[in-house]
mmCIF file of C-alpha atoms in Angstrom:
data_model
loop_
_atom_site.group_PDB
_atom_site.id
_atom_site.type_symbol
_atom_site.label_atom_id
_atom_site.label_comp_id
_atom_site.label_asym_id
_atom_site.label_seq_id
_atom_site.Cartn_x
_atom_site.Cartn_y
_atom_site.Cartn_z
ATOM 1 C CA MET A 1 91.528 -60.972 33.211
ATOM 2 C CA ARG A 2 90.730 -57.273 32.425
ATOM 3 C CA GLY A 3 87.210 -56.415 31.330
ATOM 4 C CA LEU A 4 86.442 -54.731 27.963
ATOM 5 C CA ASP A 5 86.683 -50.873 28.158
ATOM 6 C CA THR A 6 84.916 -48.933 25.414
ATOM 7 C CA GLY A 7 86.236 -45.511 26.535
ATOM 8 C CA SER A 8 89.125 -43.453 25.136
ATOM 9 C CA ASP A 9 91.625 -45.260 27.311
ATOM 10 C CA THR A 10 91.587 -48.193 24.895
ATOM 11 C CA GLU A 11 92.698 -45.876 21.994
ATOM 12 C CA PRO A 12 96.383 -46.276 21.158
ATOM 13 C CA PRO A 13 98.595 -43.323 22.199
ATOM 14 C CA ARG A 14 99.573 -42.594 18.577
ATOM 15 C CA ALA A 15 95.921 -42.369 17.539
ATOM 16 C CA ARG A 16 95.075 -39.998 20.429
ATOM 17 C CA ARG A 17 97.936 -37.701 19.470
ATOM 18 C CA ALA A 18 96.789 -37.669 15.859
ATOM 19 C CA THR A 19 93.230 -36.793 16.906
ATOM 20 C CA LYS A 20 94.387 -33.914 19.166
ATOM 21 C CA ALA A 21 96.629 -32.603 16.403
ATOM 22 C CA ALA A 22 93.742 -32.604 13.956
ATOM 23 C CA ILE A 23 91.469 -30.721 16.401
ATOM 24 C CA THR A 24 94.176 -28.154 17.062
ATOM 25 C CA ALA A 25 94.742 -27.626 13.326
ATOM 26 C CA VAL A 26 91.037 -27.055 12.732
ATOM 27 C CA ALA A 27 90.868 -24.497 15.562
ATOM 28 C CA VAL A 28 93.872 -22.599 14.172
ATOM 29 C CA LEU A 29 92.408 -22.533 10.679
ATOM 30 C CA ALA A 30 89.081 -21.244 12.014
ATOM 31 C CA ALA A 31 90.804 -18.444 13.927
ATOM 32 C CA LEU A 32 92.842 -17.492 10.856
ATOM 33 C CA GLY A 33 89.640 -17.396 8.790
ATOM 34 C CA LEU A 34 87.961 -14.968 11.196
ATOM 35 C CA LEU A 35 91.047 -12.738 11.214
ATOM 36 C CA VAL A 36 91.238 -12.626 7.430
ATOM 37 C CA SER A 37 87.499 -11.835 7.188
ATOM 38 C CA ALA A 38 87.838 -8.939 9.641
ATOM 39 C CA CYS A 39 90.812 -7.478 7.761
ATOM 40 C CA ALA A 40 89.112 -7.766 4.392
ATOM 41 C CA SER A 41 86.048 -5.850 5.617
ATOM 42 C CA GLY A 42 88.120 -3.113 7.228
ATOM 43 C CA GLY A 43 86.477 -3.804 10.582
ATOM 44 C CA THR A 44 87.867 -3.675 14.075
ATOM 45 C CA GLY A 45 86.547 -6.901 15.497
ATOM 46 C CA ALA A 46 83.641 -7.019 17.915
ATOM 47 C CA ARG A 47 83.503 -3.217 18.141
ATOM 48 C CA ASP A 48 82.029 -3.114 14.599
ATOM 49 C CA GLU A 49 78.971 -5.043 15.669
ATOM 50 C CA GLY A 50 75.831 -3.146 16.573
ATOM 51 C CA PRO A 51 72.585 -1.726 15.197
ATOM 52 C CA ALA A 52 72.793 -0.961 11.479
ATOM 53 C CA HIS A 53 70.952 2.375 11.797
ATOM 54 C CA SER A 54 73.550 3.826 14.134
ATOM 55 C CA ASP A 55 76.759 2.799 12.382
ATOM 56 C CA SER A 56 75.862 2.441 8.693
ATOM 57 C CA VAL A 57 76.936 5.205 6.269
ATOM 58 C CA SER A 58 75.938 5.344 2.615
ATOM 59 C CA VAL A 59 78.854 5.038 0.238
ATOM 60 C CA GLY A 60 79.644 8.334 -1.424
ATOM 61 C CA ALA A 61 77.210 10.277 0.742
ATOM 62 C CA VAL A 62 78.171 13.883 1.406
ATOM 63 C CA ALA A 63 76.904 15.686 4.459
ATOM 64 C CA PRO A 64 75.072 18.921 3.524
ATOM 65 C CA SER A 65 76.915 22.046 4.525
ATOM 66 C CA ALA A 66 75.028 24.710 6.407
ATOM 67 C CA SER A 67 74.969 27.997 4.509
ATOM 68 C CA PRO A 68 73.150 31.188 5.416
ATOM 69 C CA SER A 69 70.080 31.998 3.305
ATOM 70 C CA THR A 70 70.395 35.084 1.131
ATOM 71 C CA ALA A 71 66.765 35.151 0.009
ATOM 72 C CA GLU A 72 64.676 37.962 1.444
ATOM 73 C CA PRO A 73 61.472 37.005 3.229
ATOM 74 C CA SER A 74 58.359 37.210 1.096
ATOM 75 C CA VAL A 75 55.873 40.012 1.755
ATOM 76 C CA ASP A 76 52.126 39.668 2.087
ATOM 77 C CA ALA A 77 51.298 41.772 -0.970
ATOM 78 C CA VAL A 78 47.540 41.648 -0.385
ATOM 79 C CA GLN A 79 47.828 43.121 3.103
ATOM 80 C CA LEU A 80 50.346 45.640 1.794
ATOM 81 C CA LEU A 81 47.836 46.846 -0.795
ATOM 82 C CA LYS A 82 44.890 46.934 1.574
ATOM 83 C CA ALA A 83 46.825 49.019 4.107
ATOM 84 C CA ASP A 84 48.164 51.431 1.468
ATOM 85 C CA PRO A 85 46.225 54.740 1.346
ATOM 86 C CA LYS A 86 47.576 55.391 -2.164
ATOM 87 C CA VAL A 87 45.738 52.370 -3.604
ATOM 88 C CA SER A 88 42.337 53.457 -4.888
ATOM 89 C CA ALA A 89 39.131 52.315 -3.230
ATOM 90 C CA ALA A 90 38.026 50.680 -6.488
ATOM 91 C CA VAL A 91 41.114 48.455 -6.655
ATOM 92 C CA LYS A 92 40.754 47.515 -2.983
ATOM 93 C CA HIS A 93 37.085 46.688 -3.496
ATOM 94 C CA ASP A 94 37.845 44.385 -6.426
ATOM 95 C CA LEU A 95 40.808 42.753 -4.663
ATOM 96 C CA GLN A 96 39.050 39.482 -3.871
ATOM 97 C CA PRO A 97 40.310 35.866 -4.025
ATOM 98 C CA CYS A 98 39.599 34.062 -7.285
ATOM 99 C CA VAL A 99 39.734 30.520 -5.869
ATOM 100 C CA ALA A 100 39.855 29.713 -2.144
ATOM 101 C CA ASP A 101 42.485 32.101 -0.768
ATOM 102 C CA GLU A 102 44.313 32.694 -4.072
ATOM 103 C CA TYR A 103 44.363 36.394 -5.007
ATOM 104 C CA PRO A 104 44.991 37.672 -8.567
ATOM 105 C CA VAL A 105 48.246 39.385 -7.599
ATOM 106 C CA ASP A 106 51.669 39.106 -9.251
ATOM 107 C CA VAL A 107 54.699 40.007 -7.128
ATOM 108 C CA SER A 108 58.291 40.642 -8.268
ATOM 109 C CA TYR A 109 61.420 41.444 -6.242
ATOM 110 C CA GLY A 110 64.416 43.336 -7.601
ATOM 111 C CA LYS A 111 66.629 46.403 -7.525
ATOM 112 C CA LEU A 112 64.949 49.564 -8.803
ATOM 113 C CA THR A 113 65.604 52.418 -6.385
ATOM 114 C CA GLY A 114 69.216 51.778 -5.390
ATOM 115 C CA GLY A 115 68.410 50.752 -1.821
ATOM 116 C CA SER A 116 70.047 47.948 0.137
ATOM 117 C CA ALA A 117 66.842 45.887 0.110
ATOM 118 C CA ASN A 118 64.972 44.609 -2.917
ATOM 119 C CA ASP A 119 62.068 46.686 -4.165
ATOM 120 C CA ILE A 120 58.678 45.068 -4.673
ATOM 121 C CA VAL A 121 56.560 45.365 -7.813
ATOM 122 C CA VAL A 122 52.918 44.362 -7.365
ATOM 123 C CA ASN A 123 50.392 43.926 -10.175
ATOM 124 C CA VAL A 124 46.687 43.474 -9.463
ATOM 125 C CA LEU A 125 44.734 41.557 -12.111
ATOM 126 C CA THR A 126 41.156 40.536 -12.788
ATOM 127 C CA CYS A 127 40.267 36.915 -12.118
ATOM 128 C CA GLY A 128 38.531 36.131 -15.392
ATOM 129 C CA ASP A 129 40.684 37.783 -18.063
ATOM 130 C CA ALA A 130 43.874 38.528 -16.094
ATOM 131 C CA VAL A 131 43.671 42.189 -17.079
ATOM 132 C CA GLY A 132 45.924 44.464 -15.049
ATOM 133 C CA VAL A 133 43.949 46.996 -13.024
ATOM 134 C CA GLY A 134 46.812 48.428 -10.979
ATOM 135 C CA SER A 135 50.619 48.384 -10.756
ATOM 136 C CA TYR A 136 52.628 49.532 -7.741
ATOM 137 C CA VAL A 137 56.250 49.771 -6.598
ATOM 138 C CA TYR A 138 57.190 49.565 -2.923
ATOM 139 C CA ARG A 139 60.592 50.615 -1.596
ATOM 140 C CA GLY A 140 61.992 49.060 1.561
ATOM 141 C CA GLN A 141 62.882 51.639 4.203
ATOM 142 C CA GLY A 142 63.718 50.793 7.818
ATOM 143 C CA GLY A 143 61.891 47.481 7.759
ATOM 144 C CA GLU A 144 58.791 49.013 6.160
ATOM 145 C CA TYR A 145 57.670 49.445 2.558
ATOM 146 C CA LYS A 146 56.725 52.793 1.054
ATOM 147 C CA ASN A 147 54.683 53.234 -2.112
ATOM 148 C CA VAL A 148 56.877 55.138 -4.607
ATOM 149 C CA PHE A 149 54.938 54.444 -7.817
ATOM 150 C CA LYS A 150 51.420 53.591 -8.911
ATOM 151 C CA ALA A 151 49.589 53.225 -12.229
ATOM 152 C CA GLU A 152 45.877 52.453 -12.229
ATOM 153 C CA GLU A 153 44.987 53.227 -15.847
ATOM 154 C CA SER A 154 43.686 49.782 -16.775
ATOM 155 C CA PRO A 155 44.844 47.650 -18.457
ATOM 156 C CA VAL A 156 48.374 48.045 -17.084
ATOM 157 C CA TYR A 157 51.266 45.807 -16.075
ATOM 158 C CA ALA A 158 54.675 46.680 -14.566
ATOM 159 C CA GLU A 159 57.933 44.711 -14.718
ATOM 160 C CA ILE A 160 61.595 45.031 -13.736
ATOM 161 C CA ASP A 161 63.942 45.185 -16.724
ATOM 162 C CA ARG A 162 67.701 45.496 -16.011
ATOM 163 C CA GLY A 163 67.186 47.961 -13.208
ATOM 164 C CA ASP A 164 64.468 49.967 -14.986
ATOM 165 C CA LEU A 165 60.724 49.921 -14.443
ATOM 166 C CA MET A 166 58.801 48.899 -17.572
ATOM 167 C CA VAL A 167 55.102 49.735 -17.576
ATOM 168 C CA THR A 168 52.949 48.320 -20.366
ATOM 169 C CA GLN A 169 49.484 49.638 -21.114
ATOM 170 C CA GLN A 170 47.239 47.935 -23.643
ATOM 171 C CA VAL A 171 45.610 50.142 -26.244
ATOM 172 C CA TYR A 172 42.034 49.363 -27.259
ATOM 173 C CA GLU A 173 40.099 50.826 -30.135
ATOM 174 C CA ARG A 174 36.401 50.643 -30.786
ATOM 175 C CA GLY A 175 35.332 47.054 -31.424
ATOM 176 C CA ASP A 176 38.392 45.445 -29.799
ATOM 177 C CA SER A 177 37.805 42.518 -27.487
ATOM 178 C CA VAL A 178 39.605 42.234 -24.161
ATOM 179 C CA ALA A 179 41.777 39.428 -25.514
ATOM 180 C CA LEU A 180 42.703 41.290 -28.720
ATOM 181 C CA PRO A 181 43.810 44.899 -28.149
ATOM 182 C CA SER A 182 44.946 47.037 -31.051
ATOM 183 C CA GLY A 183 48.378 47.628 -29.555
ATOM 184 C CA GLU A 184 50.373 48.560 -26.501
ATOM 185 C CA GLU A 185 52.381 51.426 -25.110
ATOM 186 C CA VAL A 186 55.562 50.626 -23.184
ATOM 187 C CA ILE A 187 56.949 53.302 -20.875
ATOM 188 C CA THR A 188 60.414 53.022 -19.322
ATOM 189 C CA TYR A 189 61.033 54.664 -15.948
ATOM 190 C CA ARG A 190 64.320 55.110 -14.057
ATOM 191 C CA TRP A 191 64.871 56.047 -10.432
ATOM 192 C CA ILE A 192 66.554 59.463 -10.470
ATOM 193 C CA GLY A 193 66.686 62.008 -7.655
ATOM 194 C CA GLY A 194 64.391 60.050 -5.353
ATOM 195 C CA ARG A 195 61.608 59.404 -7.863
ATOM 196 C CA PHE A 196 60.824 57.547 -11.093
ATOM 197 C CA THR A 197 61.456 59.604 -14.230
ATOM 198 C CA GLU A 198 60.214 58.646 -17.685
ATOM 199 C CA GLN A 199 63.070 57.687 -20.014
ATOM 200 C CA ALA A 200 61.388 56.299 -23.128
ATOM 201 C CA ARG A 201 57.982 55.562 -24.608
ATOM 202 C CA THR A 202 57.334 52.959 -27.322
ATOM 203 C CA GLN A 203 54.124 52.361 -29.276
ATOM 204 C CA ASN A 204 53.487 48.880 -30.671
ATOM 205 C CA ASP A 205 50.557 48.244 -33.026
ATOM 206 C CA TYR A 206 49.234 44.682 -33.271
ATOM 207 C CA SER A 207 48.130 42.974 -36.441
ATOM 208 C CA LYS A 208 44.409 43.020 -37.106
ATOM 209 C CA VAL A 209 44.558 39.394 -38.270
ATOM 210 C CA VAL A 210 45.160 37.035 -35.349
ATOM 211 C CA GLY A 211 44.890 33.274 -35.539
ATOM 212 C CA GLY A 212 43.659 33.330 -39.106
ATOM 213 C CA GLU A 213 40.668 35.540 -38.264
ATOM 214 C CA THR A 214 39.906 38.515 -40.506
ATOM 215 C CA PRO A 215 38.495 41.770 -39.129
ATOM 216 C CA SER A 216 34.804 42.410 -39.480
ATOM 217 C CA PRO A 217 33.617 45.283 -41.686
ATOM 218 C CA ALA A 218 33.015 47.409 -38.590
ATOM 219 C CA GLU A 219 36.715 47.136 -37.721
ATOM 220 C CA THR A 220 38.041 48.220 -41.137
#
């Protein structure tokens, strides 16, 4: 008499075939699932796996294009003034930093003299009241800058206006405070024949009543 066998040999042949068929079906479905997942993500199988920082790309990101810079290098205006023999000793003496290494100097770049490089307009101011004590124009020539204009009749301020040099000088009368001049004179210069030539002069008189204040009897 045969002993009792609890192994797979006691399973009927039909049952074993059914079990193998079920296992095979599950394996096929799993493989199909992986294939569908790879196609849906646009991947290429195992080659897509790897560190995120090396393969990841932000959606919609555009790589910056390299373009040559057209801006001219800035000039150390303070050193330019200090080395300029045309700048008066008084302006150089007063050219001191207001806070830390911040100097009271305004610098503008633009076309004034018809050269290939931008000209430089430099205004020197006082620290406390920002009153212009000197205005200068430097023309670029062969990698250097030459002083082609200066105005040191304080208070003065120079600007570039559509290719012309506009110099404004405040007009003070007796009793005027620094903050409230009586008017201003605006002089327009144009570069002609290798130098700046005066083109126009405008006189502007300010109101004597500013901010609701009335002039004192000494001012009338």
